[in-house]
């Protein structure tokens, strides 16, 4: 194995020695570049991925944590001016557990539910309420800081004291100050998420009573009439209106491109949307079955027998002005009084209807067609088609106008020409780059082939010389007496048992180690006559 390694090293050395100065420089620089690239790739692959261990640390806690990490042999990095400590991602949780077991961090953990741990029986109600408010402020702030892009969050709650004997209570309010990372801007969805999170963290806190501002003093939330909170400058209503107009305009433009071709028409949509939330209660009575009146009353009286004289009924008038039948002189008279009251029910329908915001109050559409492209098209046909597709309602006040005007396409043609020229230039650059790369690659291959051919030619000449020396050594060994020993003959006998490469390497090594013996042998060949 060692002999083969030495042979390979010898061949590499001989090949490198056969290079010219320029080839040697290229080979050395290329080998160094490959080794450097391999080292950088290995370092990048083996480098650990860091993640935050703790953020917003005080100077005292940061120093204590760094000392502890150094003592434990854990690699770390500092970020945000030393306020954030980064450790390898795989060691975050285990390192955090170890540090918490040693009471770190200490001062940075102020706030949150930790404020409620030191309370006892001597704590007053006012102090207890204050500690609770501070604890909730700290917990909500920590939760907001866990969001992506939020560096620091400061939360303040205003919790009025509850009134026992009053029906009206002052509402709870919250104000939040957000400091984002450099280059980060909160969008509307993130602001809404913060508002919802803060509002649901405190009992009876209305989302419209939550105010969020950034570190520059910009108001990110604003109260709206419907009780929801949205972004300060970008109104939700304006965005929804713009979205509706964009969708409607896109549909109309697609239809126009199909009818008159792309670039030959423009469409503009203006919508008036109603975002008011309305609730309607209605009570309806129906009489579809032709029922009788709601209430009916019927009364009847009947008398029979004699009235007055000896033959008529007589008696004492009662307190209600009626004759008492029991006092009649003649038992043959009768009296009957009948009363009937009937109430008929009607069908009653109670309906409560709540209309969702976003109703279209008015829709206005303007369409302009290119006179050249729309020469064979009647504008009234386009108008009717768009009115049907967009749902134009004249009674609602909707309007649609379709006009034909000549379009100035000079800018579009110039832009198309510039785009075509840019594409042609890009194609030419790519072609030139490909040719250049092929030429460079061909030159490199030519240099390599030339170097290989020269090395092969020199190796062939060296092999021929070595073969000649070996042949002469064999002839000399045949002519000499067996008892005479020489280093050259010993090398020859050892070389005959190995392969051709090994024999050549041994002979080269023999020439380097014992040049005097080889020189004496060669002089003997030149002086002694051949037999």
C-alpha positions as a Python dict, from the first residue, in 0.01 Angstrom:
ca = {
    (1, 'X'): (0, 0, 0),
    (2, 'X'): (283, 238, 88),
    (3, 'X'): (465, 146, -231),
    (4, 'X'): (156, 230, -441),
    (5, 'X'): (109, 557, -257),
    (6, 'X'): (470, 650, -319),
    (7, 'X'): (429, 557, -685),
    (8, 'X'): (119, 776, -718),
    (9, 'X'): (292, 1068, -548),
    (10, 'X'): (594, 1024, -773),
    (11, 'X'): (379, 1024, -1088),
    (12, 'X'): (190, 1335, -967),
    (13, 'X'): (519, 1510, -897),
    (14, 'X'): (659, 1419, -1236),
    (15, 'X'): (341, 1532, -1411),
    (16, 'X'): (342, 1862, -1224),
    (17, 'X'): (711, 1911, -1301),
    (18, 'X'): (632, 1867, -1671),
    (19, 'X'): (390, 2167, -1659),
    (20, 'X'): (498, 2506, -1778),
    (21, 'X'): (507, 2803, -1537),
    (22, 'X'): (160, 2921, -1646),
    (23, 'X'): (13, 2574, -1612),
    (24, 'X'): (163, 2540, -1267),
    (25, 'X'): (14, 2874, -1162),
    (26, 'X'): (-331, 2777, -1294),
    (27, 'X'): (-315, 2439, -1123),
    (28, 'X'): (-207, 2591, -789),
    (29, 'X'): (-471, 2868, -800),
    (30, 'X'): (-747, 2627, -906),
    (31, 'X'): (-659, 2380, -632),
    (32, 'X'): (-651, 2658, -372),
    (33, 'X'): (-990, 2790, -490),
    (34, 'X'): (-1145, 2443, -470),
    (35, 'X'): (-1006, 2388, -121),
    (36, 'X'): (-1133, 2731, -7),
    (37, 'X'): (-1480, 2666, -153),
    (38, 'X'): (-1495, 2325, 13),
    (39, 'X'): (-1391, 2480, 345),
    (40, 'X'): (-1657, 2753, 321),
    (41, 'X'): (-1928, 2502, 229),
    (42, 'X'): (-1828, 2275, 515),
    (43, 'X'): (-1826, 2567, 757),
    (44, 'X'): (-2168, 2685, 635),
    (45, 'X'): (-2317, 2336, 667),
    (46, 'X'): (-2166, 2273, 1008),
    (47, 'X'): (-2254, 2618, 1147),
    (48, 'X'): (-2551, 2597, 1390),
    (49, 'X'): (-2873, 2791, 1335),
    (50, 'X'): (-2926, 3044, 1613),
    (51, 'X'): (-3260, 3138, 1773),
    (52, 'X'): (-3345, 3396, 2045),
    (53, 'X'): (-3304, 3268, 2400),
    (54, 'X'): (-3423, 3586, 2575),
    (55, 'X'): (-3514, 3935, 2449),
    (56, 'X'): (-3544, 4277, 2612),
    (57, 'X'): (-3298, 4187, 2886),
    (58, 'X'): (-3159, 4435, 3133),
    (59, 'X'): (-2784, 4485, 3145),
    (60, 'X'): (-2755, 4294, 3473),
    (61, 'X'): (-2950, 3992, 3347),
    (62, 'X'): (-2767, 3989, 3014),
    (63, 'X'): (-2429, 3988, 3190),
    (64, 'X'): (-2535, 3708, 3428),
    (65, 'X'): (-2673, 3494, 3145),
    (66, 'X'): (-2359, 3542, 2932),
    (67, 'X'): (-2138, 3439, 3225),
    (68, 'X'): (-2350, 3131, 3282),
    (69, 'X'): (-2344, 3032, 2913),
    (70, 'X'): (-1967, 3076, 2906),
    (71, 'X'): (-1930, 2857, 3213),
    (72, 'X'): (-2155, 2590, 3059),
    (73, 'X'): (-1969, 2600, 2727),
    (74, 'X'): (-2277, 2697, 2524),
    (75, 'X'): (-2207, 2907, 2214),
    (76, 'X'): (-2406, 3229, 2190),
    (77, 'X'): (-2445, 3551, 1992),
    (78, 'X'): (-2564, 3896, 2099),
    (79, 'X'): (-2822, 4095, 1901),
    (80, 'X'): (-3020, 4420, 1938),
    (81, 'X'): (-2734, 4595, 2112),
    (82, 'X'): (-2692, 4319, 2369),
    (83, 'X'): (-3060, 4305, 2469),
    (84, 'X'): (-3117, 3974, 2290),
    (85, 'X'): (-2911, 3658, 2338),
    (86, 'X'): (-2907, 3398, 2060),
    (87, 'X'): (-2813, 3032, 2112),
    (88, 'X'): (-2820, 2729, 1879),
    (89, 'X'): (-3179, 2644, 1791),
    (90, 'X'): (-3153, 2288, 1923),
    (91, 'X'): (-3034, 2413, 2265),
    (92, 'X'): (-3293, 2688, 2324),
    (93, 'X'): (-3534, 2501, 2550),
    (94, 'X'): (-3278, 2299, 2743),
    (95, 'X'): (-3068, 2611, 2806),
    (96, 'X'): (-3375, 2809, 2911),
    (97, 'X'): (-3473, 2540, 3163),
    (98, 'X'): (-3122, 2536, 3311),
    (99, 'X'): (-3112, 2913, 3345),
    (100, 'X'): (-3456, 2931, 3502),
    (101, 'X'): (-3346, 2667, 3753),
    (102, 'X'): (-3069, 2908, 3857),
    (103, 'X'): (-3303, 3206, 3884),
    (104, 'X'): (-3215, 3372, 3554),
    (105, 'X'): (-3327, 3609, 3424),
    (106, 'X'): (-3412, 3792, 3743),
    (107, 'X'): (-3482, 4160, 3690),
    (108, 'X'): (-3623, 4126, 3340),
    (109, 'X'): (-3902, 3907, 3463),
    (110, 'X'): (-4071, 4188, 3654),
    (111, 'X'): (-4437, 4219, 3567),
    (112, 'X'): (-4689, 3957, 3470),
    (113, 'X'): (-4838, 3711, 3712),
    (114, 'X'): (-4516, 3715, 3916),
    (115, 'X'): (-4644, 4030, 4088),
    (116, 'X'): (-4924, 3831, 4250),
    (117, 'X'): (-4696, 3583, 4425),
    (118, 'X'): (-4591, 3808, 4716),
    (119, 'X'): (-4940, 3897, 4838),
    (120, 'X'): (-5056, 3798, 5185),
    (121, 'X'): (-5334, 3879, 5429),
    (122, 'X'): (-5194, 4227, 5498),
    (123, 'X'): (-5233, 4333, 5134),
    (124, 'X'): (-5500, 4599, 5099),
    (125, 'X'): (-5774, 4586, 4841),
    (126, 'X'): (-5634, 4888, 4658),
    (127, 'X'): (-5287, 4734, 4639),
    (128, 'X'): (-5435, 4403, 4527),
    (129, 'X'): (-5628, 4571, 4243),
    (130, 'X'): (-5318, 4766, 4139),
    (131, 'X'): (-5106, 4451, 4134),
    (132, 'X'): (-5369, 4271, 3928),
    (133, 'X'): (-5378, 4555, 3675),
    (134, 'X'): (-4998, 4560, 3649),
    (135, 'X'): (-4989, 4182, 3614),
    (136, 'X'): (-5240, 4187, 3328),
    (137, 'X'): (-5052, 4469, 3158),
    (138, 'X'): (-4727, 4270, 3175),
    (139, 'X'): (-4884, 3947, 3050),
    (140, 'X'): (-5058, 4116, 2757),
    (141, 'X'): (-4736, 4303, 2668),
    (142, 'X'): (-4538, 3978, 2670),
    (143, 'X'): (-4799, 3818, 2445),
    (144, 'X'): (-4784, 4105, 2196),
    (145, 'X'): (-4404, 4093, 2192),
    (146, 'X'): (-4423, 3729, 2086),
    (147, 'X'): (-4570, 3836, 1750),
    (148, 'X'): (-4343, 3858, 1447),
    (149, 'X'): (-4212, 4207, 1384),
    (150, 'X'): (-4293, 4343, 1734),
    (151, 'X'): (-3985, 4447, 1929),
    (152, 'X'): (-4142, 4608, 2238),
    (153, 'X'): (-4502, 4649, 2359),
    (154, 'X'): (-4625, 4871, 2642),
    (155, 'X'): (-4983, 4820, 2762),
    (156, 'X'): (-5188, 5039, 2996),
    (157, 'X'): (-5535, 4950, 3126),
    (158, 'X'): (-5783, 5196, 3274),
    (159, 'X'): (-6013, 4992, 3500),
    (160, 'X'): (-6268, 5214, 3677),
    (161, 'X'): (-6393, 5100, 4014),
    (162, 'X'): (-6719, 4912, 3992),
    (163, 'X'): (-7023, 5092, 4135),
    (164, 'X'): (-7244, 4863, 4338),
    (165, 'X'): (-7558, 5079, 4346),
    (166, 'X'): (-7544, 5212, 3993),
    (167, 'X'): (-7674, 5066, 3670),
    (168, 'X'): (-7421, 5252, 3457),
    (169, 'X'): (-7052, 5163, 3480),
    (170, 'X'): (-6760, 5349, 3331),
    (171, 'X'): (-6609, 5138, 3050),
    (172, 'X'): (-6266, 4979, 3070),
    (173, 'X'): (-6016, 5116, 2817),
    (174, 'X'): (-5673, 5009, 2697),
    (175, 'X'): (-5388, 5189, 2525),
    (176, 'X'): (-5102, 5002, 2357),
    (177, 'X'): (-4769, 5136, 2230),
    (178, 'X'): (-4592, 4914, 1975),
    (179, 'X'): (-4225, 4940, 1873),
    (180, 'X'): (-4163, 4733, 1561),
    (181, 'X'): (-3837, 4598, 1424),
    (182, 'X'): (-3654, 4820, 1172),
    (183, 'X'): (-3813, 4792, 829),
    (184, 'X'): (-4129, 4622, 962),
    (185, 'X'): (-4473, 4775, 913),
    (186, 'X'): (-4788, 4628, 1067),
    (187, 'X'): (-5075, 4564, 829),
    (188, 'X'): (-5444, 4592, 905),
    (189, 'X'): (-5489, 4223, 986),
    (190, 'X'): (-5210, 4233, 1245),
    (191, 'X'): (-5358, 4544, 1407),
    (192, 'X'): (-5702, 4382, 1420),
    (193, 'X'): (-5545, 4073, 1575),
    (194, 'X'): (-5382, 4285, 1846),
    (195, 'X'): (-5710, 4464, 1917),
    (196, 'X'): (-5895, 4134, 1948),
    (197, 'X'): (-5624, 3986, 2173),
    (198, 'X'): (-5621, 4284, 2410),
    (199, 'X'): (-6000, 4310, 2423),
    (200, 'X'): (-6046, 3943, 2511),
    (201, 'X'): (-5779, 3951, 2779),
    (202, 'X'): (-5981, 4180, 3010),
    (203, 'X'): (-6338, 4122, 3119),
    (204, 'X'): (-6595, 4365, 2971),
    (205, 'X'): (-6337, 4542, 2751),
    (206, 'X'): (-6498, 4654, 2425),
    (207, 'X'): (-6272, 4634, 2115),
    (208, 'X'): (-6365, 4992, 2022),
    (209, 'X'): (-6208, 5108, 2349),
    (210, 'X'): (-5864, 4970, 2252),
    (211, 'X'): (-5617, 5218, 2103),
    (212, 'X'): (-5290, 5109, 1940),
    (213, 'X'): (-5010, 5346, 1836),
    (214, 'X'): (-4660, 5292, 1707),
    (215, 'X'): (-4335, 5440, 1836),
    (216, 'X'): (-4354, 5731, 1589),
    (217, 'X'): (-4689, 5842, 1733),
    (218, 'X'): (-4896, 5718, 1439),
    (219, 'X'): (-5243, 5598, 1537),
    (220, 'X'): (-5301, 5247, 1405),
    (221, 'X'): (-5665, 5215, 1519),
    (222, 'X'): (-5963, 5447, 1505),
    (223, 'X'): (-6317, 5415, 1636),
    (224, 'X'): (-6589, 5360, 1375),
    (225, 'X'): (-6962, 5399, 1394),
    (226, 'X'): (-7034, 5028, 1376),
    (227, 'X'): (-6834, 4954, 1688),
    (228, 'X'): (-6543, 4789, 1513),
    (229, 'X'): (-6187, 4910, 1502),
    (230, 'X'): (-5984, 4948, 1187),
    (231, 'X'): (-5662, 5096, 1060),
    (232, 'X'): (-5627, 5469, 1119),
    (233, 'X'): (-5564, 5603, 769),
    (234, 'X'): (-5672, 5313, 550),
    (235, 'X'): (-6046, 5293, 610),
    (236, 'X'): (-6205, 4953, 589),
    (237, 'X'): (-6499, 5097, 401),
    (238, 'X'): (-6276, 5256, 140),
    (239, 'X'): (-6085, 4931, 92),
    (240, 'X'): (-6403, 4728, 54),
    (241, 'X'): (-6542, 4980, -193),
    (242, 'X'): (-6218, 4976, -393),
    (243, 'X'): (-6221, 4596, -393),
    (244, 'X'): (-6580, 4586, -519),
    (245, 'X'): (-6505, 4839, -793),
    (246, 'X'): (-6190, 4652, -895),
    (247, 'X'): (-6371, 4319, -924),
    (248, 'X'): (-6657, 4472, -1121),
    (249, 'X'): (-6416, 4659, -1349),
    (250, 'X'): (-6212, 4342, -1408),
    (251, 'X'): (-6519, 4147, -1519),
    (252, 'X'): (-6631, 4424, -1756),
    (253, 'X'): (-6280, 4467, -1897),
    (254, 'X'): (-6250, 4093, -1965),
    (255, 'X'): (-6575, 4104, -2158),
    (256, 'X'): (-6462, 4410, -2356),
    (257, 'X'): (-6128, 4248, -2444),
    (258, 'X'): (-6321, 3955, -2586),
    (259, 'X'): (-6549, 4178, -2793),
    (260, 'X'): (-6310, 4448, -2925),
    (261, 'X'): (-5968, 4301, -2846),
    (262, 'X'): (-5713, 4384, -2574),
    (263, 'X'): (-5606, 4747, -2555),
    (264, 'X'): (-5904, 4877, -2751),
    (265, 'X'): (-6129, 4968, -2457),
    (266, 'X'): (-6129, 5108, -2106),
    (267, 'X'): (-6386, 5067, -1828),
    (268, 'X'): (-6438, 5271, -1511),
    (269, 'X'): (-6668, 5168, -1227),
    (270, 'X'): (-6781, 5390, -942),
    (271, 'X'): (-6989, 5231, -666),
    (272, 'X'): (-7177, 5383, -375),
    (273, 'X'): (-7205, 5117, -104),
    (274, 'X'): (-7416, 5135, 208),
    (275, 'X'): (-7224, 5013, 514),
    (276, 'X'): (-7494, 5107, 767),
    (277, 'X'): (-7631, 4821, 969),
    (278, 'X'): (-8014, 4833, 988),
    (279, 'X'): (-8256, 4622, 1193),
    (280, 'X'): (-8627, 4621, 1103),
    (281, 'X'): (-8906, 4480, 1326),
    (282, 'X'): (-9253, 4432, 1172),
    (283, 'X'): (-9586, 4299, 1304),
    (284, 'X'): (-9845, 4190, 1044),
    (285, 'X'): (-10204, 4070, 1087),
    (286, 'X'): (-10361, 3872, 807),
    (287, 'X'): (-10719, 3772, 735),
    (288, 'X'): (-10667, 3550, 437),
    (289, 'X'): (-10934, 3298, 549),
    (290, 'X'): (-11209, 3564, 554),
    (291, 'X'): (-11270, 3516, 924),
    (292, 'X'): (-11561, 3698, 1096),
    (293, 'X'): (-11496, 4012, 1297),
    (294, 'X'): (-11247, 3995, 1582),
    (295, 'X'): (-11521, 4018, 1854),
    (296, 'X'): (-11896, 3940, 1842),
    (297, 'X'): (-12161, 3984, 2116),
    (298, 'X'): (-12519, 3855, 2103),
    (299, 'X'): (-12802, 3894, 2364),
    (300, 'X'): (-13170, 3769, 2359),
    (301, 'X'): (-13470, 3768, 2600),
    (302, 'X'): (-13789, 3558, 2578),
    (303, 'X'): (-14122, 3595, 2774),
    (304, 'X'): (-14419, 3355, 2779),
    (305, 'X'): (-14746, 3350, 2987),
    (306, 'X'): (-14998, 3617, 3108),
    (307, 'X'): (-14890, 3971, 3172),
    (308, 'X'): (-15097, 4196, 3407),
    (309, 'X'): (-15452, 4139, 3554),
    (310, 'X'): (-15558, 3813, 3699),
    (311, 'X'): (-15447, 3627, 3396),
    (312, 'X'): (-15108, 3794, 3363),
    (313, 'X'): (-14792, 3735, 3550),
    (314, 'X'): (-14736, 3958, 3850),
    (315, 'X'): (-14469, 4000, 4104),
    (316, 'X'): (-14216, 4225, 4265),
    (317, 'X'): (-13974, 4415, 4052),
    (318, 'X'): (-13621, 4321, 4139),
    (319, 'X'): (-13326, 4552, 4188),
    (320, 'X'): (-13219, 4515, 3822),
    (321, 'X'): (-13561, 4615, 3693),
    (322, 'X'): (-13658, 4258, 3608),
    (323, 'X'): (-13960, 4080, 3737),
    (324, 'X'): (-13886, 3806, 3978),
    (325, 'X'): (-14053, 3499, 3832),
    (326, 'X'): (-14091, 3351, 4173),
    (327, 'X'): (-14324, 3634, 4270),
    (328, 'X'): (-14566, 3595, 3982),
    (329, 'X'): (-14921, 3550, 4073),
    (330, 'X'): (-14967, 3297, 3809),
    (331, 'X'): (-14731, 3010, 3785),
    (332, 'X'): (-14787, 2966, 3414),
    (333, 'X'): (-14550, 3249, 3296),
    (334, 'X'): (-14178, 3193, 3189),
    (335, 'X'): (-13877, 3420, 3124),
    (336, 'X'): (-13550, 3338, 2937),
    (337, 'X'): (-13242, 3563, 2898),
    (338, 'X'): (-12949, 3453, 2667),
    (339, 'X'): (-12610, 3633, 2611),
    (340, 'X'): (-12329, 3519, 2381),
    (341, 'X'): (-11982, 3673, 2323),
    (342, 'X'): (-11736, 3535, 2059),
    (343, 'X'): (-11375, 3646, 2001),
    (344, 'X'): (-11217, 3540, 1672),
    (345, 'X'): (-10832, 3535, 1650),
    (346, 'X'): (-10643, 3662, 1347),
    (347, 'X'): (-10309, 3536, 1200),
    (348, 'X'): (-10019, 3743, 1340),
    (349, 'X'): (-9665, 3748, 1192),
    (350, 'X'): (-9372, 3900, 1385),
    (351, 'X'): (-9065, 3956, 1164),
    (352, 'X'): (-8718, 4087, 1258),
    (353, 'X'): (-8495, 4162, 960),
    (354, 'X'): (-8130, 4267, 987),
    (355, 'X'): (-7960, 4398, 674),
    (356, 'X'): (-7590, 4332, 636),
    (357, 'X'): (-7354, 4619, 542),
    (358, 'X'): (-7232, 4645, 185),
    (359, 'X'): (-7554, 4708, -4),
    (360, 'X'): (-7516, 4884, -341),
    (361, 'X'): (-7688, 5222, -337),
    (362, 'X'): (-7578, 5335, -682),
    (363, 'X'): (-7356, 5205, -959),
    (364, 'X'): (-7201, 5414, -1237),
    (365, 'X'): (-7010, 5260, -1529),
    (366, 'X'): (-6821, 5444, -1801),
    (367, 'X'): (-6686, 5264, -2109),
    (368, 'X'): (-6476, 5409, -2392),
    (369, 'X'): (-6411, 5213, -2713),
    (370, 'X'): (-6142, 5273, -2974),
    (371, 'X'): (-6297, 5416, -3287),
    (372, 'X'): (-6080, 5204, -3516),
    (373, 'X'): (-6148, 4874, -3340),
    (374, 'X'): (-6518, 4945, -3280),
    (375, 'X'): (-6600, 5064, -3631),
    (376, 'X'): (-6822, 4763, -3700),
    (377, 'X'): (-6971, 4745, -3348),
    (378, 'X'): (-7278, 4931, -3231),
    (379, 'X'): (-7221, 5103, -2893),
    (380, 'X'): (-7583, 5036, -2793),
    (381, 'X'): (-7522, 4662, -2814),
    (382, 'X'): (-7217, 4692, -2587),
    (383, 'X'): (-7420, 4908, -2351),
    (384, 'X'): (-7702, 4656, -2326),
    (385, 'X'): (-7462, 4366, -2274),
    (386, 'X'): (-7272, 4544, -1995),
    (387, 'X'): (-7597, 4657, -1831),
    (388, 'X'): (-7719, 4299, -1822),
    (389, 'X'): (-7389, 4160, -1697),
    (390, 'X'): (-7340, 4425, -1425),
    (391, 'X'): (-7703, 4427, -1308),
    (392, 'X'): (-7777, 4793, -1384),
    (393, 'X'): (-8100, 4904, -1214),
    (394, 'X'): (-8234, 5239, -1346),
    (395, 'X'): (-8481, 5268, -1058),
    (396, 'X'): (-8188, 5259, -816),
    (397, 'X'): (-8023, 5545, -1005),
    (398, 'X'): (-7759, 5337, -1188),
    (399, 'X'): (-7604, 5484, -1500),
    (400, 'X'): (-7393, 5345, -1785),
    (401, 'X'): (-7229, 5537, -2067),
    (402, 'X'): (-7055, 5390, -2373),
    (403, 'X'): (-6861, 5627, -2601),
    (404, 'X'): (-6639, 5577, -2906),
    (405, 'X'): (-6317, 5782, -2924),
    (406, 'X'): (-5988, 5749, -3117),
    (407, 'X'): (-5710, 5603, -2901),
    (408, 'X'): (-5356, 5735, -2905),
    (409, 'X'): (-5145, 5420, -2912),
    (410, 'X'): (-4810, 5590, -2970),
    (411, 'X'): (-4698, 5525, -2613),
    (412, 'X'): (-4806, 5162, -2628),
    (413, 'X'): (-4629, 5110, -2961),
    (414, 'X'): (-4311, 5273, -2829),
    (415, 'X'): (-4331, 5062, -2514),
    (416, 'X'): (-4380, 4748, -2722),
    (417, 'X'): (-4083, 4842, -2940),
    (418, 'X'): (-3869, 4904, -2632),
    (419, 'X'): (-3975, 4572, -2484),
    (420, 'X'): (-3895, 4392, -2807),
    (421, 'X'): (-3555, 4566, -2823),
    (422, 'X'): (-3487, 4477, -2459),
    (423, 'X'): (-3579, 4114, -2527),
    (424, 'X'): (-3354, 4107, -2834),
    (425, 'X'): (-3069, 4260, -2631),
    (426, 'X'): (-3120, 4006, -2356),
    (427, 'X'): (-3119, 3723, -2610),
    (428, 'X'): (-2800, 3861, -2767),
    (429, 'X'): (-2638, 3893, -2425),
    (430, 'X'): (-2731, 3537, -2339),
    (431, 'X'): (-2597, 3418, -2673),
    (432, 'X'): (-2271, 3609, -2628),
    (433, 'X'): (-2238, 3483, -2274),
    (434, 'X'): (-2292, 3126, -2393),
    (435, 'X'): (-2034, 3168, -2668),
    (436, 'X'): (-1790, 3325, -2424),
    (437, 'X'): (-1841, 3046, -2174),
    (438, 'X'): (-1798, 2784, -2446),
    (439, 'X'): (-1481, 2956, -2565),
    (440, 'X'): (-1342, 2974, -2214),
    (441, 'X'): (-1436, 2612, -2154),
    (442, 'X'): (-1279, 2510, -2485),
    (443, 'X'): (-962, 2704, -2402),
    (444, 'X'): (-940, 2540, -2063),
    (445, 'X'): (-994, 2199, -2217),
    (446, 'X'): (-730, 2274, -2481),
    (447, 'X'): (-480, 2379, -2215),
    (448, 'X'): (-555, 2066, -2014),
    (449, 'X'): (-518, 1846, -2324),
    (450, 'X'): (-193, 2014, -2421),
    (451, 'X'): (-56, 1971, -2071),
    (452, 'X'): (-170, 1611, -2068),
    (453, 'X'): (-15, 1550, -2413),
    (454, 'X'): (318, 1705, -2311),
    (455, 'X'): (320, 1510, -1987),
    (456, 'X'): (236, 1193, -2178),
    (457, 'X'): (513, 1261, -2433),
    (458, 'X'): (767, 1322, -2159),
    (459, 'X'): (646, 1018, -1970),
    (460, 'X'): (678, 813, -2288),
    (461, 'X'): (1033, 936, -2347),
    (462, 'X'): (1119, 864, -1986),
    (463, 'X'): (968, 516, -2016),
    (464, 'X'): (1170, 451, -2332),
    (465, 'X'): (1489, 563, -2158),
    (466, 'X'): (1404, 351, -1857),
    (467, 'X'): (1334, 51, -2082),
    (468, 'X'): (1670, 101, -2251),
    (469, 'X'): (1845, 113, -1913),
    (470, 'X'): (1660, -197, -1800),
    (471, 'X'): (1759, -382, -2120),
    (472, 'X'): (2120, -284, -2076),
    (473, 'X'): (2111, -397, -1713),
    (474, 'X'): (1974, -732, -1820),
    (475, 'X'): (2248, -773, -2081),
    (476, 'X'): (2511, -674, -1829),
    (477, 'X'): (2371, -922, -1579),
    (478, 'X'): (2389, -1196, -1839),
    (479, 'X'): (2754, -1119, -1919),
    (480, 'X'): (2873, -1079, -1561),
    (481, 'X'): (2960, -1361, -1323),
    (482, 'X'): (2685, -1465, -1081),
    (483, 'X'): (2912, -1403, -784),
    (484, 'X'): (2957, -1035, -862),
    (485, 'X'): (2687, -841, -690),
    (486, 'X'): (2595, -480, -752),
    (487, 'X'): (2312, -262, -631),
    (488, 'X'): (2190, -217, -987),
    (489, 'X'): (2162, -593, -1040),
    (490, 'X'): (1975, -633, -709),
    (491, 'X'): (1734, -362, -809),
    (492, 'X'): (1684, -531, -1144),
    (493, 'X'): (1605, -867, -985),
    (494, 'X'): (1359, -700, -747),
    (495, 'X'): (1198, -507, -1030),
    (496, 'X'): (1137, -818, -1238),
    (497, 'X'): (894, -947, -974),
    (498, 'X'): (678, -631, -971),
    (499, 'X'): (470, -454, -1225),
    (500, 'X'): (614, -220, -1482),
    (501, 'X'): (523, 96, -1287),
    (502, 'X'): (677, -31, -967),
    (503, 'X'): (998, -134, -1148),
    (504, 'X'): (1030, 209, -1309),
    (505, 'X'): (981, 383, -973),
    (506, 'X'): (1243, 160, -810),
    (507, 'X'): (1494, 237, -1085),
    (508, 'X'): (1429, 611, -1051),
    (509, 'X'): (1473, 585, -677),
    (510, 'X'): (1797, 387, -728),
    (511, 'X'): (1935, 658, -955),
    (512, 'X'): (1853, 921, -693),
    (513, 'X'): (1999, 726, -399),
    (514, 'X'): (2309, 569, -569),
    (515, 'X'): (2403, 790, -862),
    (516, 'X'): (2770, 685, -844),
    (517, 'X'): (2694, 313, -896),
    (518, 'X'): (2465, 392, -1190),
    (519, 'X'): (2726, 623, -1341),
    (520, 'X'): (2997, 357, -1305),
    (521, 'X'): (2768, 104, -1469),
    (522, 'X'): (2698, 334, -1763),
    (523, 'X'): (3071, 409, -1804),
    (524, 'X'): (3137, 35, -1806),
    (525, 'X'): (2881, -6, -2087),
    (526, 'X'): (3059, 257, -2292),
    (527, 'X'): (3413, 118, -2233),
    (528, 'X'): (3364, -259, -2235),
    (529, 'X'): (3320, -417, -2577),
    (530, 'X'): (3003, -609, -2654),
    (531, 'X'): (3027, -986, -2691),
}
